[in-house]
N, CA, C and O atoms as a GROMACS GRO file, in nm:
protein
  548
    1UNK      N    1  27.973  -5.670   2.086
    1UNK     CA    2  28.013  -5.532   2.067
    1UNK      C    3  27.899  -5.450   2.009
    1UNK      O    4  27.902  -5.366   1.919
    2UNK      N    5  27.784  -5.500   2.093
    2UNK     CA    6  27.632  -5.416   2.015
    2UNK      C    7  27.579  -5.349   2.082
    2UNK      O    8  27.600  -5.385   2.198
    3UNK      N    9  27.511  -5.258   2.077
    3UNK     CA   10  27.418  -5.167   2.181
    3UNK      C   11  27.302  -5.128   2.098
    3UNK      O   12  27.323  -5.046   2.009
    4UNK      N   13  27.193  -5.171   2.112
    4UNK     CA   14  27.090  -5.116   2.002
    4UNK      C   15  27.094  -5.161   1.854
    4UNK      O   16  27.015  -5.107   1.777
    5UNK      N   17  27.175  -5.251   1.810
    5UNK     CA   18  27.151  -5.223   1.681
    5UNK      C   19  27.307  -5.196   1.645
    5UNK      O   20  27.347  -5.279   1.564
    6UNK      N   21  27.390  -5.117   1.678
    6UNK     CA   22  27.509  -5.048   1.680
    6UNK      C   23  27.614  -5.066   1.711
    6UNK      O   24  27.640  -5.060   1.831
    7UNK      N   25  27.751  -5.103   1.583
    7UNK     CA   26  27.843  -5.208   1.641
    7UNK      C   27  27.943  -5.103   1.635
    7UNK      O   28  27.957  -5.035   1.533
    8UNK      N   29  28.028  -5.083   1.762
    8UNK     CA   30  28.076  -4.977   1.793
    8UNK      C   31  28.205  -5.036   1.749
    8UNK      O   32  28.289  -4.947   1.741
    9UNK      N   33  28.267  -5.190   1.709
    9UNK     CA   34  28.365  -5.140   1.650
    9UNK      C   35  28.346  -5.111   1.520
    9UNK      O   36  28.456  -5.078   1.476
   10UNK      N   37  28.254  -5.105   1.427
   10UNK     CA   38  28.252  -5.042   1.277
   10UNK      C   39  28.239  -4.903   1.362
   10UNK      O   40  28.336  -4.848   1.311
   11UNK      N   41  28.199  -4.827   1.436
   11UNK     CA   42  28.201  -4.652   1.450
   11UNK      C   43  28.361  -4.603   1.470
   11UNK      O   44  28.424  -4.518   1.408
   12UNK      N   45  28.411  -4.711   1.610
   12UNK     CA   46  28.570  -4.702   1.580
   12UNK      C   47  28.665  -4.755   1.480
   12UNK      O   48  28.780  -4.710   1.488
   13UNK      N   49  28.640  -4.845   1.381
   13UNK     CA   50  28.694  -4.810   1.275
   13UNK      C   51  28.668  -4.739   1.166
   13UNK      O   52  28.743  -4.730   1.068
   14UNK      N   53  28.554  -4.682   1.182
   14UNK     CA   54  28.497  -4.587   1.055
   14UNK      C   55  28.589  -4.442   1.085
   14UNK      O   56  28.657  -4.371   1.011
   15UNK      N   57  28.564  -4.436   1.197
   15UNK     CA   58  28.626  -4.298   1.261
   15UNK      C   59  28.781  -4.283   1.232
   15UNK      O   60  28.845  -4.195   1.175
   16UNK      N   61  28.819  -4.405   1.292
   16UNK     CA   62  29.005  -4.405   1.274
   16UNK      C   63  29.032  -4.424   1.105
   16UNK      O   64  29.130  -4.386   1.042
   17UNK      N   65  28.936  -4.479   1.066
   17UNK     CA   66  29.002  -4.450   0.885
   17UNK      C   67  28.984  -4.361   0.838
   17UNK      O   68  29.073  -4.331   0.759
   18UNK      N   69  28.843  -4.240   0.850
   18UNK     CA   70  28.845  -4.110   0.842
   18UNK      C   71  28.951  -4.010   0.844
   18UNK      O   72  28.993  -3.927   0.763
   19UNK      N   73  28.999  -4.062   1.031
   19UNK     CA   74  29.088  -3.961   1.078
   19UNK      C   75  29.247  -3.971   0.989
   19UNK      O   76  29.335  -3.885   0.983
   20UNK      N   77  29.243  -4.068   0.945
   20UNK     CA   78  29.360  -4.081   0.854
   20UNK      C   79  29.359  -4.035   0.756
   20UNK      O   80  29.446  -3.959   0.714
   21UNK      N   81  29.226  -4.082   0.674
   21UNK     CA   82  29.179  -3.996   0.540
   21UNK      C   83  29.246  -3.918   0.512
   21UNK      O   84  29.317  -3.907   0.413
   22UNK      N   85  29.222  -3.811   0.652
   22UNK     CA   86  29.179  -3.647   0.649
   22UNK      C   87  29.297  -3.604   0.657
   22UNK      O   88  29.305  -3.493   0.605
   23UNK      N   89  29.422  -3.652   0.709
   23UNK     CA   90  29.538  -3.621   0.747
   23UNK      C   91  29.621  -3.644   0.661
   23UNK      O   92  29.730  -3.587   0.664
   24UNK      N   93  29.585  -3.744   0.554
   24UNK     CA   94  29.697  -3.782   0.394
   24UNK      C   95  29.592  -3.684   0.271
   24UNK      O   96  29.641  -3.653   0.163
   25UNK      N   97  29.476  -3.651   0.302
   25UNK     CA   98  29.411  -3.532   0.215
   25UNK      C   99  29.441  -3.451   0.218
   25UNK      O  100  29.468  -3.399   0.110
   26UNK      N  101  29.468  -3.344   0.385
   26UNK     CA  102  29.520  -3.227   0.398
   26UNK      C  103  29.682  -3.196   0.421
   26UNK      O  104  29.726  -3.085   0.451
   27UNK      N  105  29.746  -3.291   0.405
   27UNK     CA  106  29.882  -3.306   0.406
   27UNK      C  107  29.914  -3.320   0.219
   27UNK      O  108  30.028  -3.286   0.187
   28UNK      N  109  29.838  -3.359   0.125
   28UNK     CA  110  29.831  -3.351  -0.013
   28UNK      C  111  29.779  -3.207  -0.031
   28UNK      O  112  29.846  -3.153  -0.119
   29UNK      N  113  29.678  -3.120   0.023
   29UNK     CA  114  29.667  -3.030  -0.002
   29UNK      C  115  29.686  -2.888   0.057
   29UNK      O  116  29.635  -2.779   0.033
   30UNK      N  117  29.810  -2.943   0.172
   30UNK     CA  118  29.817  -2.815   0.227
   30UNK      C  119  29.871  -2.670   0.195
   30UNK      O  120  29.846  -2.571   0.265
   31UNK      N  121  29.936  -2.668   0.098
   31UNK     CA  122  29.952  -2.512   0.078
   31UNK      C  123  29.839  -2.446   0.017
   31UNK      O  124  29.823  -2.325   0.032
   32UNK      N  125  29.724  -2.549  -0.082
   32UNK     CA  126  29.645  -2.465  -0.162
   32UNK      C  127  29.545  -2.436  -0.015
   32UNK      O  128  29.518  -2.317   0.004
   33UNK      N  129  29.500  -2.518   0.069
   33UNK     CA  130  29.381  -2.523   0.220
   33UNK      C  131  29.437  -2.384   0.249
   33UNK      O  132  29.361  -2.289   0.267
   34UNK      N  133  29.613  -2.370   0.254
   34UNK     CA  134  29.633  -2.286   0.357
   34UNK      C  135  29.635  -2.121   0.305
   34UNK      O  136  29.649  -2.023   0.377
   35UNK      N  137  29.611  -2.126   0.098
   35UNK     CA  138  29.609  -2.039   0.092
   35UNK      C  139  29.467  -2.013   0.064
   35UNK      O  140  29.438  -1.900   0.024
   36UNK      N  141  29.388  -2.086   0.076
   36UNK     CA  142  29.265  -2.025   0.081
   36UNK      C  143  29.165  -2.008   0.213
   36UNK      O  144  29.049  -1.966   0.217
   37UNK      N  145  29.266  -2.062   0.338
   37UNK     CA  146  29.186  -1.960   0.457
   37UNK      C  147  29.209  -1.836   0.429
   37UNK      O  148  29.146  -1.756   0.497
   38UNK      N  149  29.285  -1.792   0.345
   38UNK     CA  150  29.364  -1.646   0.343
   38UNK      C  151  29.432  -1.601   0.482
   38UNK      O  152  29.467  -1.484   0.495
   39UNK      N  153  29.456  -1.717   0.607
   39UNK     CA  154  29.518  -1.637   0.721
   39UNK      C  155  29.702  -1.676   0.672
   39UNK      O  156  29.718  -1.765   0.589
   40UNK      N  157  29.794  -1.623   0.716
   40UNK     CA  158  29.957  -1.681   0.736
   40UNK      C  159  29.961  -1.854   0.775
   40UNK      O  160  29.887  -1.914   0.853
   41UNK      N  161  30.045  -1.895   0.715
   41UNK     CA  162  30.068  -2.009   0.764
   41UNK      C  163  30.154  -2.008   0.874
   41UNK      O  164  30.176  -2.122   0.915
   42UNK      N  165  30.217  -1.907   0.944
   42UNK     CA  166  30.253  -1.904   1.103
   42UNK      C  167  30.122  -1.875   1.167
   42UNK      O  168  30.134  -1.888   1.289
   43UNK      N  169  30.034  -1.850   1.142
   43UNK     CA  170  29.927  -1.823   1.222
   43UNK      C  171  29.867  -1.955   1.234
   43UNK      O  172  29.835  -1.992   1.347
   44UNK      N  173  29.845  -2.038   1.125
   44UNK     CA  174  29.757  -2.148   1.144
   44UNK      C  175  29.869  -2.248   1.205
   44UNK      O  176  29.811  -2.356   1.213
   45UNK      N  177  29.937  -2.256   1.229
   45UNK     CA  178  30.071  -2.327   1.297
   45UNK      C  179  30.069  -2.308   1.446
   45UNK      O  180  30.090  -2.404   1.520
   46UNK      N  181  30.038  -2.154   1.505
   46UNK     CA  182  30.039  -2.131   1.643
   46UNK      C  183  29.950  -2.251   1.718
   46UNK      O  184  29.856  -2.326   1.691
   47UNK      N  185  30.019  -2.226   1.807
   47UNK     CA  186  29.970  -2.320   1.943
   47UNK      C  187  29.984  -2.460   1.907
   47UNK      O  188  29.941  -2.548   1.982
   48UNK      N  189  30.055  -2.493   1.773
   48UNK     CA  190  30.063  -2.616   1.752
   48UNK      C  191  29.938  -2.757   1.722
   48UNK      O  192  29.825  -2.739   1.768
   49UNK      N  193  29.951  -2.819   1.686
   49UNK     CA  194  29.906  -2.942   1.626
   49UNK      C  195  29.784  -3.011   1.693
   49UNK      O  196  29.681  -3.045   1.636
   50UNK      N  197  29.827  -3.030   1.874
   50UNK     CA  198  29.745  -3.168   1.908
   50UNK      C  199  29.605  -3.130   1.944
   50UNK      O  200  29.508  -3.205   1.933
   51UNK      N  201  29.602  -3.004   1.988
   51UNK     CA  202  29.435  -2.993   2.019
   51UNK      C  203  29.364  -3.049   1.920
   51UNK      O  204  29.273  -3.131   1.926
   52UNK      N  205  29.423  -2.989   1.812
   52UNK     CA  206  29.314  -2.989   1.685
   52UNK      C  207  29.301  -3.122   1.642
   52UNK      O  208  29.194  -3.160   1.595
   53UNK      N  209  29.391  -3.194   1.653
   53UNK     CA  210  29.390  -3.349   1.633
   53UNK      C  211  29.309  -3.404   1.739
   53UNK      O  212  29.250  -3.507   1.708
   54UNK      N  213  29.294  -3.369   1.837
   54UNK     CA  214  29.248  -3.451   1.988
   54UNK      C  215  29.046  -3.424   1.911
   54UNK      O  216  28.948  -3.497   1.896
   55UNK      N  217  29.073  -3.308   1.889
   55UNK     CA  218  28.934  -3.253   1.902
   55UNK      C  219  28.858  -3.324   1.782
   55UNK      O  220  28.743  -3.367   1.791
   56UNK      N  221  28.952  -3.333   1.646
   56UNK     CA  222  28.906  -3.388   1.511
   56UNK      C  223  28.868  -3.563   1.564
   56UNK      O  224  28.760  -3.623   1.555
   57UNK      N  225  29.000  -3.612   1.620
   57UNK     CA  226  28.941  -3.747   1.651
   57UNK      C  227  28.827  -3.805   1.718
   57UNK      O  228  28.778  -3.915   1.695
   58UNK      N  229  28.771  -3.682   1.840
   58UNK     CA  230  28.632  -3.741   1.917
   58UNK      C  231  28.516  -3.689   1.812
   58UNK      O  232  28.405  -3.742   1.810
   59UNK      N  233  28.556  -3.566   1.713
   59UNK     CA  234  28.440  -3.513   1.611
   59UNK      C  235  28.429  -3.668   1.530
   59UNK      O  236  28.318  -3.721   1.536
   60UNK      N  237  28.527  -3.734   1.465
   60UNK     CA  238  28.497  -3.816   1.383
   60UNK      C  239  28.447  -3.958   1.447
   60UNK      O  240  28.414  -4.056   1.382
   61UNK      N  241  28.450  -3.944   1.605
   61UNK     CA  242  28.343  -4.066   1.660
   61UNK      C  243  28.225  -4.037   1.656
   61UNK      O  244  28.137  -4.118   1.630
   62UNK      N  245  28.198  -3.874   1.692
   62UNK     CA  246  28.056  -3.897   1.696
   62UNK      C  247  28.012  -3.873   1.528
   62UNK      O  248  27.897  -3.895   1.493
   63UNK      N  249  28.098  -3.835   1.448
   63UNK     CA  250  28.019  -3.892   1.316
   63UNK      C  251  27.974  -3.975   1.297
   63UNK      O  252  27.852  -3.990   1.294
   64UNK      N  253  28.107  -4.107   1.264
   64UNK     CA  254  28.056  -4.231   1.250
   64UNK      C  255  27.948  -4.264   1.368
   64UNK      O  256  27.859  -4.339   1.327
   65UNK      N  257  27.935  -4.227   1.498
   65UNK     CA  258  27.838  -4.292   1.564
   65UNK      C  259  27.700  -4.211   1.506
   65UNK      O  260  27.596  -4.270   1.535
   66UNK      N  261  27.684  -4.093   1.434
   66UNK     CA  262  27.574  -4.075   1.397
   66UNK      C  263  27.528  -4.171   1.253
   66UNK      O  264  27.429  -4.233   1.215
   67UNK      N  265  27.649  -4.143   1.210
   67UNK     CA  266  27.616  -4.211   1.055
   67UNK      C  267  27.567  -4.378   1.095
   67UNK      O  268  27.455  -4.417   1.061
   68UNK      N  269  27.655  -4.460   1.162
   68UNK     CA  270  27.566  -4.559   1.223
   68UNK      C  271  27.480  -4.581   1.271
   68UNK      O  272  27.456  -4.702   1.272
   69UNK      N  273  27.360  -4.480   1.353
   69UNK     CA  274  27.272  -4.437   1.363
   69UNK      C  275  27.133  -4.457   1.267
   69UNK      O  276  27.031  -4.526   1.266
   70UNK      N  277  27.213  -4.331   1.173
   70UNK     CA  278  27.138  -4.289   1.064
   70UNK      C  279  27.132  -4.474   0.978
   70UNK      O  280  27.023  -4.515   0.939
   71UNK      N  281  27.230  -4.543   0.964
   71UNK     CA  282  27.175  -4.653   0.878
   71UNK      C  283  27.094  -4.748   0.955
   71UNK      O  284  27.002  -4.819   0.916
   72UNK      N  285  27.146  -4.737   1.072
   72UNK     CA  286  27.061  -4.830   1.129
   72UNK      C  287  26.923  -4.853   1.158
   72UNK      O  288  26.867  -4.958   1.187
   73UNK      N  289  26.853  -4.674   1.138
   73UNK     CA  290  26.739  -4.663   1.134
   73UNK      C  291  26.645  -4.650   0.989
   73UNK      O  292  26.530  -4.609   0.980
   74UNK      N  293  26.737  -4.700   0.880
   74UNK     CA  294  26.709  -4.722   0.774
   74UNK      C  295  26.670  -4.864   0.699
   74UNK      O  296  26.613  -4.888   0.592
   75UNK      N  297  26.743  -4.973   0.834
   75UNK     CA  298  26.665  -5.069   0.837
   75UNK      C  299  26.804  -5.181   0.760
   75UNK      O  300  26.899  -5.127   0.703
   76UNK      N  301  26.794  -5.308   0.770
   76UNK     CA  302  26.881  -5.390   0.766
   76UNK      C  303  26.908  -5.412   0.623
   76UNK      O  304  27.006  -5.483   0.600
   77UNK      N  305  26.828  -5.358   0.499
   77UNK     CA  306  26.839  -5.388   0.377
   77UNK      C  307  26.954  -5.232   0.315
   77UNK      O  308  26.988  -5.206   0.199
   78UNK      N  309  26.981  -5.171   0.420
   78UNK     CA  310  27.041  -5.076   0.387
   78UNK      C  311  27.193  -5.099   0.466
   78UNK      O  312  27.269  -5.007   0.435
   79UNK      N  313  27.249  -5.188   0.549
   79UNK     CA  314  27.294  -5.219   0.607
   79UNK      C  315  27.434  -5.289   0.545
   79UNK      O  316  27.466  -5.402   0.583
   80UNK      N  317  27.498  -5.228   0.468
   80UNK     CA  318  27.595  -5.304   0.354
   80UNK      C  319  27.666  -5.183   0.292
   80UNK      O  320  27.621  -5.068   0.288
   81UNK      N  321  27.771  -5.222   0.248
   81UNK     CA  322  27.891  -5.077   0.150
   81UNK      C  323  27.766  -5.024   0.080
   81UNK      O  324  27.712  -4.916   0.106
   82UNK      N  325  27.726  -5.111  -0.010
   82UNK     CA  326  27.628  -5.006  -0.111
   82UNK      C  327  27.521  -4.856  -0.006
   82UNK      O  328  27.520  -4.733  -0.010
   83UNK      N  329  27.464  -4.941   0.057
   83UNK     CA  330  27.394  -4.864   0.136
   83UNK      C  331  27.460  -4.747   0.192
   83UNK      O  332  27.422  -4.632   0.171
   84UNK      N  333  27.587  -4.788   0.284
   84UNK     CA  334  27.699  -4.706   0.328
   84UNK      C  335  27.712  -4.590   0.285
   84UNK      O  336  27.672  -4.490   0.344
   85UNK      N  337  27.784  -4.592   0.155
   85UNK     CA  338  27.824  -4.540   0.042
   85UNK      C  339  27.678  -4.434  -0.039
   85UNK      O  340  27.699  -4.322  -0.084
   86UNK      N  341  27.543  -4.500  -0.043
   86UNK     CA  342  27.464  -4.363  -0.062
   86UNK      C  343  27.421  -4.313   0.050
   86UNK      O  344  27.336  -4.227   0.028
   87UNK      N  345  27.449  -4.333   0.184
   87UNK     CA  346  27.372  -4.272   0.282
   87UNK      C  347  27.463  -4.122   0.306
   87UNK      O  348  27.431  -4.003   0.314
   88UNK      N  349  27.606  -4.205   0.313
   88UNK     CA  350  27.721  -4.119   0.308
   88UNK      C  351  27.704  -3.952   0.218
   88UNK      O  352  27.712  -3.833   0.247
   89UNK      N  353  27.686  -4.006   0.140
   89UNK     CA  354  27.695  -3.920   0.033
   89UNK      C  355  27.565  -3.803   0.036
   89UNK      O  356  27.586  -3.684   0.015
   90UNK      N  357  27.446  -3.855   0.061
   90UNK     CA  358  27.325  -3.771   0.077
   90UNK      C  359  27.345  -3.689   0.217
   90UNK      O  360  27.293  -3.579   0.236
   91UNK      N  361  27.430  -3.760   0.314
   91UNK     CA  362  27.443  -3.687   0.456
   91UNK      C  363  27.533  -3.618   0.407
   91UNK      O  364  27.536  -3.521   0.483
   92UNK      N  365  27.626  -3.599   0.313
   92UNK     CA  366  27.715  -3.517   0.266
   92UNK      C  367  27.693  -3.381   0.175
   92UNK      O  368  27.742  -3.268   0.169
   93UNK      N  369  27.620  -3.433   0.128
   93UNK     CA  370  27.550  -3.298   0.007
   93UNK      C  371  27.440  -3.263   0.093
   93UNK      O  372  27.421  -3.142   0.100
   94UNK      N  373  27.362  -3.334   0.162
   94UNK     CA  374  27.207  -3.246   0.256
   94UNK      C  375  27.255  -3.151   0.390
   94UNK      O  376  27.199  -3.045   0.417
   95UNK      N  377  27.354  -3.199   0.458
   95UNK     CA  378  27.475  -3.175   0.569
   95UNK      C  379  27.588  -3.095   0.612
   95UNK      O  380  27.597  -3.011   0.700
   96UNK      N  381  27.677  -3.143   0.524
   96UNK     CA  382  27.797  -3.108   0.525
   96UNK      C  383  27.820  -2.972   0.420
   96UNK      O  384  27.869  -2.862   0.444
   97UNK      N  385  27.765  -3.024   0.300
   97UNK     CA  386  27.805  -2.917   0.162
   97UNK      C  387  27.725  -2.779   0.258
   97UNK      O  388  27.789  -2.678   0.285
   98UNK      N  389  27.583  -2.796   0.297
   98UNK     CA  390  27.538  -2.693   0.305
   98UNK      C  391  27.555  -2.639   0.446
   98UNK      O  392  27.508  -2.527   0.465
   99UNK      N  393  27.618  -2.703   0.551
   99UNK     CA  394  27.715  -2.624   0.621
   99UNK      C  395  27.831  -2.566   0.638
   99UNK      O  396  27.877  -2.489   0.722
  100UNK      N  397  27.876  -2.625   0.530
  100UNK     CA  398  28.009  -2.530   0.472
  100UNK      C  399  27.999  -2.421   0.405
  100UNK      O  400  28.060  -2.315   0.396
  101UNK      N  401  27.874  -2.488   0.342
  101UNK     CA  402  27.848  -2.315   0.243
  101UNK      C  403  27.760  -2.208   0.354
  101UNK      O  404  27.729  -2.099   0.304
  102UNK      N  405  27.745  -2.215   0.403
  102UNK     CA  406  27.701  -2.147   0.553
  102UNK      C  407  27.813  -2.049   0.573
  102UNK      O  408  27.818  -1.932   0.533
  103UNK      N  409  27.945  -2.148   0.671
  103UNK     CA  410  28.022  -2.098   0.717
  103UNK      C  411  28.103  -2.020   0.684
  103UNK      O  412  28.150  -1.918   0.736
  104UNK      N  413  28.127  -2.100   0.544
  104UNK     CA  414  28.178  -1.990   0.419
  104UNK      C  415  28.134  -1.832   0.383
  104UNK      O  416  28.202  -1.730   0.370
  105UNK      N  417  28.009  -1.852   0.372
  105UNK     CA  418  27.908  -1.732   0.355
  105UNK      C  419  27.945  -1.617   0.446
  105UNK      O  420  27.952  -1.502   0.402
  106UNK      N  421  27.970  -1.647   0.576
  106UNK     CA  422  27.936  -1.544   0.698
  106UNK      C  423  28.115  -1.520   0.674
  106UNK      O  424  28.142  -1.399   0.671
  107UNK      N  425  28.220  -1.597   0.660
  107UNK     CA  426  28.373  -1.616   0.700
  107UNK      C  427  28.454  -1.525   0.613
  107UNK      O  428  28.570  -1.485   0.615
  108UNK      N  429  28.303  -1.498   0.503
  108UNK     CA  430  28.421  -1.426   0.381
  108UNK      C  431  28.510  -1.517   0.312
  108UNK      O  432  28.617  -1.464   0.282
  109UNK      N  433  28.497  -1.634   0.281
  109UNK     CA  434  28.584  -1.735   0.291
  109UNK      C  435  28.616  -1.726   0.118
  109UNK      O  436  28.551  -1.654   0.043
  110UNK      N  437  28.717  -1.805   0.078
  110UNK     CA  438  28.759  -1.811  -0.063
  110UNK      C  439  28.684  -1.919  -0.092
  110UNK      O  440  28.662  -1.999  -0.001
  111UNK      N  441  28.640  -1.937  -0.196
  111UNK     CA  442  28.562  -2.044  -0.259
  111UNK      C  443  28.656  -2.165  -0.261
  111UNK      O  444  28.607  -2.265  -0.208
  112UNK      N  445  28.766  -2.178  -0.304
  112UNK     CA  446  28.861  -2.290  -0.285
  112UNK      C  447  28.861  -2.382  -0.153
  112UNK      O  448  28.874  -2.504  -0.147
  113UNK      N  449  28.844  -2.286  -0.048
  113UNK     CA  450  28.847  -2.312   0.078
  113UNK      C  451  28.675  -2.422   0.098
  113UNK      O  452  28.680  -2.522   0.170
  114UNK      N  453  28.564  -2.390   0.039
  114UNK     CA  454  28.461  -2.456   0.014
  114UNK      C  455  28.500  -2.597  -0.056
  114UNK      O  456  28.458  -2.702  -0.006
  115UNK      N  457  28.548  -2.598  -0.126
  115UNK     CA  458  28.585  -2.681  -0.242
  115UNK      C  459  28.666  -2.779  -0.175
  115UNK      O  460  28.617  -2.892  -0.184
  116UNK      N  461  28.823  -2.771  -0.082
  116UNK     CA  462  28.906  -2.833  -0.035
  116UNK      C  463  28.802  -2.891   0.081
  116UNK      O  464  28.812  -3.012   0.100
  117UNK      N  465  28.722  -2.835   0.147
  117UNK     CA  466  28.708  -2.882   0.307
  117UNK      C  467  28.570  -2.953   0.241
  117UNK      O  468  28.545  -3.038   0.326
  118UNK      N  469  28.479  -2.965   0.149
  118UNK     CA  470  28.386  -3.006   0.108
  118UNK      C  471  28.422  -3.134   0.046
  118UNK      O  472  28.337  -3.223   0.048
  119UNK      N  473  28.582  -3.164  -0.032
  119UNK     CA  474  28.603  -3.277  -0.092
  119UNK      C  475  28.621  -3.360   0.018
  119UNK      O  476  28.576  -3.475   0.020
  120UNK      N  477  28.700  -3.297   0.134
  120UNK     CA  478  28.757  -3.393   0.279
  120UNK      C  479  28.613  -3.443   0.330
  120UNK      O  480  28.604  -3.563   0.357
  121UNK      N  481  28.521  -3.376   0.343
  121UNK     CA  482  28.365  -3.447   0.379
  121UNK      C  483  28.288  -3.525   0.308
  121UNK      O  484  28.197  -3.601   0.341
  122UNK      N  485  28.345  -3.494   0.189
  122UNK     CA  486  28.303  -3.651   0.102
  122UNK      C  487  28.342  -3.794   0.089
  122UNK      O  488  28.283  -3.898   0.063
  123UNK      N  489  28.495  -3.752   0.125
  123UNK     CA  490  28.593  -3.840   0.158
  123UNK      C  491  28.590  -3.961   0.297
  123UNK      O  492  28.633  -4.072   0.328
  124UNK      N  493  28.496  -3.835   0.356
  124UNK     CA  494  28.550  -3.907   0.494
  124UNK      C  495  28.381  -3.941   0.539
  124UNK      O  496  28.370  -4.012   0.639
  125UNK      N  497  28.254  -3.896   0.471
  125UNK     CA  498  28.110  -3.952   0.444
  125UNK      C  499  28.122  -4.121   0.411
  125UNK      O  500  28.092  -4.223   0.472
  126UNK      N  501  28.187  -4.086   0.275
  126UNK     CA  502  28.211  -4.222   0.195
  126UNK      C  503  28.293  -4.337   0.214
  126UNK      O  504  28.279  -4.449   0.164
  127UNK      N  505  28.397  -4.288   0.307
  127UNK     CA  506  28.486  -4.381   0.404
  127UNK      C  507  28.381  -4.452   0.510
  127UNK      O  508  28.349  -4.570   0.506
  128UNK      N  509  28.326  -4.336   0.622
  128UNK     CA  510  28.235  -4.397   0.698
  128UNK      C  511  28.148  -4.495   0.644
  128UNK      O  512  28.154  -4.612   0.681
  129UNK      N  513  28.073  -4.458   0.563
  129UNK     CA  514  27.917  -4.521   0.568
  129UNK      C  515  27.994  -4.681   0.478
  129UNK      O  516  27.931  -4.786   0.487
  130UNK      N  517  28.091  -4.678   0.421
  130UNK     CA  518  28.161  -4.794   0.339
  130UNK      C  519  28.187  -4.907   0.443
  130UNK      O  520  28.136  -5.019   0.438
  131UNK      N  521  28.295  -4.853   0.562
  131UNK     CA  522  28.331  -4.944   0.653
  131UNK      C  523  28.166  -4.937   0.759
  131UNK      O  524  28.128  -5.053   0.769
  132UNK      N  525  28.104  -4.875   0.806
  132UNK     CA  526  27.997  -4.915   0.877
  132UNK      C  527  27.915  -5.050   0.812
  132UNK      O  528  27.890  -5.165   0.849
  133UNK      N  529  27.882  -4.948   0.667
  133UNK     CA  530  27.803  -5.059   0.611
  133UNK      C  531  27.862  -5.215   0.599
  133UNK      O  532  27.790  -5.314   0.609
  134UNK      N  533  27.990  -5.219   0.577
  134UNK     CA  534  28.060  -5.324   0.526
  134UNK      C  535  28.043  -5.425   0.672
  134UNK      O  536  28.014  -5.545   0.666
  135UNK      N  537  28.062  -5.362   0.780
  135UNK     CA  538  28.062  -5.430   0.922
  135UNK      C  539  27.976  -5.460   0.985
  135UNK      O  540  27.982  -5.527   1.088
  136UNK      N  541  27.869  -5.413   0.929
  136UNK     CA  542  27.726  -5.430   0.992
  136UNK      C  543  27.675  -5.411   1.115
  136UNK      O  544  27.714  -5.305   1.164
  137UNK      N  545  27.604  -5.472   1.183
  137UNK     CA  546  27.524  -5.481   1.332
  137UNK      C  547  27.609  -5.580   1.401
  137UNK      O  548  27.583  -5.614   1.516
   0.00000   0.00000   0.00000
């Protein structure tokens, strides 16, 4: 189950534990998420549920397939939870934090809204790079 270096079932299970993560995180935090898009919660409800799920689940393959990537070209001593777990985290604060604070910036966005969607990318950094690392090559 290797291609390069790259064991695609640690990317599909990194991904599917993410995608769960993200769904018992924002299901714990959904009224504060929903009041800090500042849109109605009939609005964020329209058109319903599965796109956004369809679309989150292939986003969180090609994470983990980058984040597997990224360790793998870091070399086999990095290749373990520990490793996982800081690669995660630096792709999270170098990455993620500062594309949120981007999006935020231009969106008008509530700072909370930074805060909620920034903890879910830490969450789901530190999930990945844990089970990649843990599964190895």
């Amino acid at each position: 189950m290797e291609f390069a270096g790259m064991n695609y079932l640690a990317v599909g299970a990194a991904a599917l534990a993410s995608f769960f993560f993200g769904f018992g995180y924002y299901s714990l935090l959904a009224k504060p998420w929903v009041r800090a898009t500042g849109r109605p919660e009939a609005e964020l409800k329209a058109g319903g549920m599965a796109k956004p799920m369809i679309i989150t689940i292939i986003c969180q393959l090609f994470v983990a397939f980058f984040l597997a990537g990224i360790l793998g070209h870091l070399g086999a001593t990095m290749m373990n939870v520990q490793g996982g777990l800081i690669t995660g985290a630096f792709v999270w604060l170098g990455f993620s934090m500062t594309t949120i604070a981007m999006n935020c910036a231009w969106q008008r966005a509530k700072l909370g809204l930074y805060f909620i969607d920034g903890g879910h990318w830490l969450g789901v950094l530190l999930l990945q790079g844990a089970v990649i690392g843990a599964m190895g090559v």
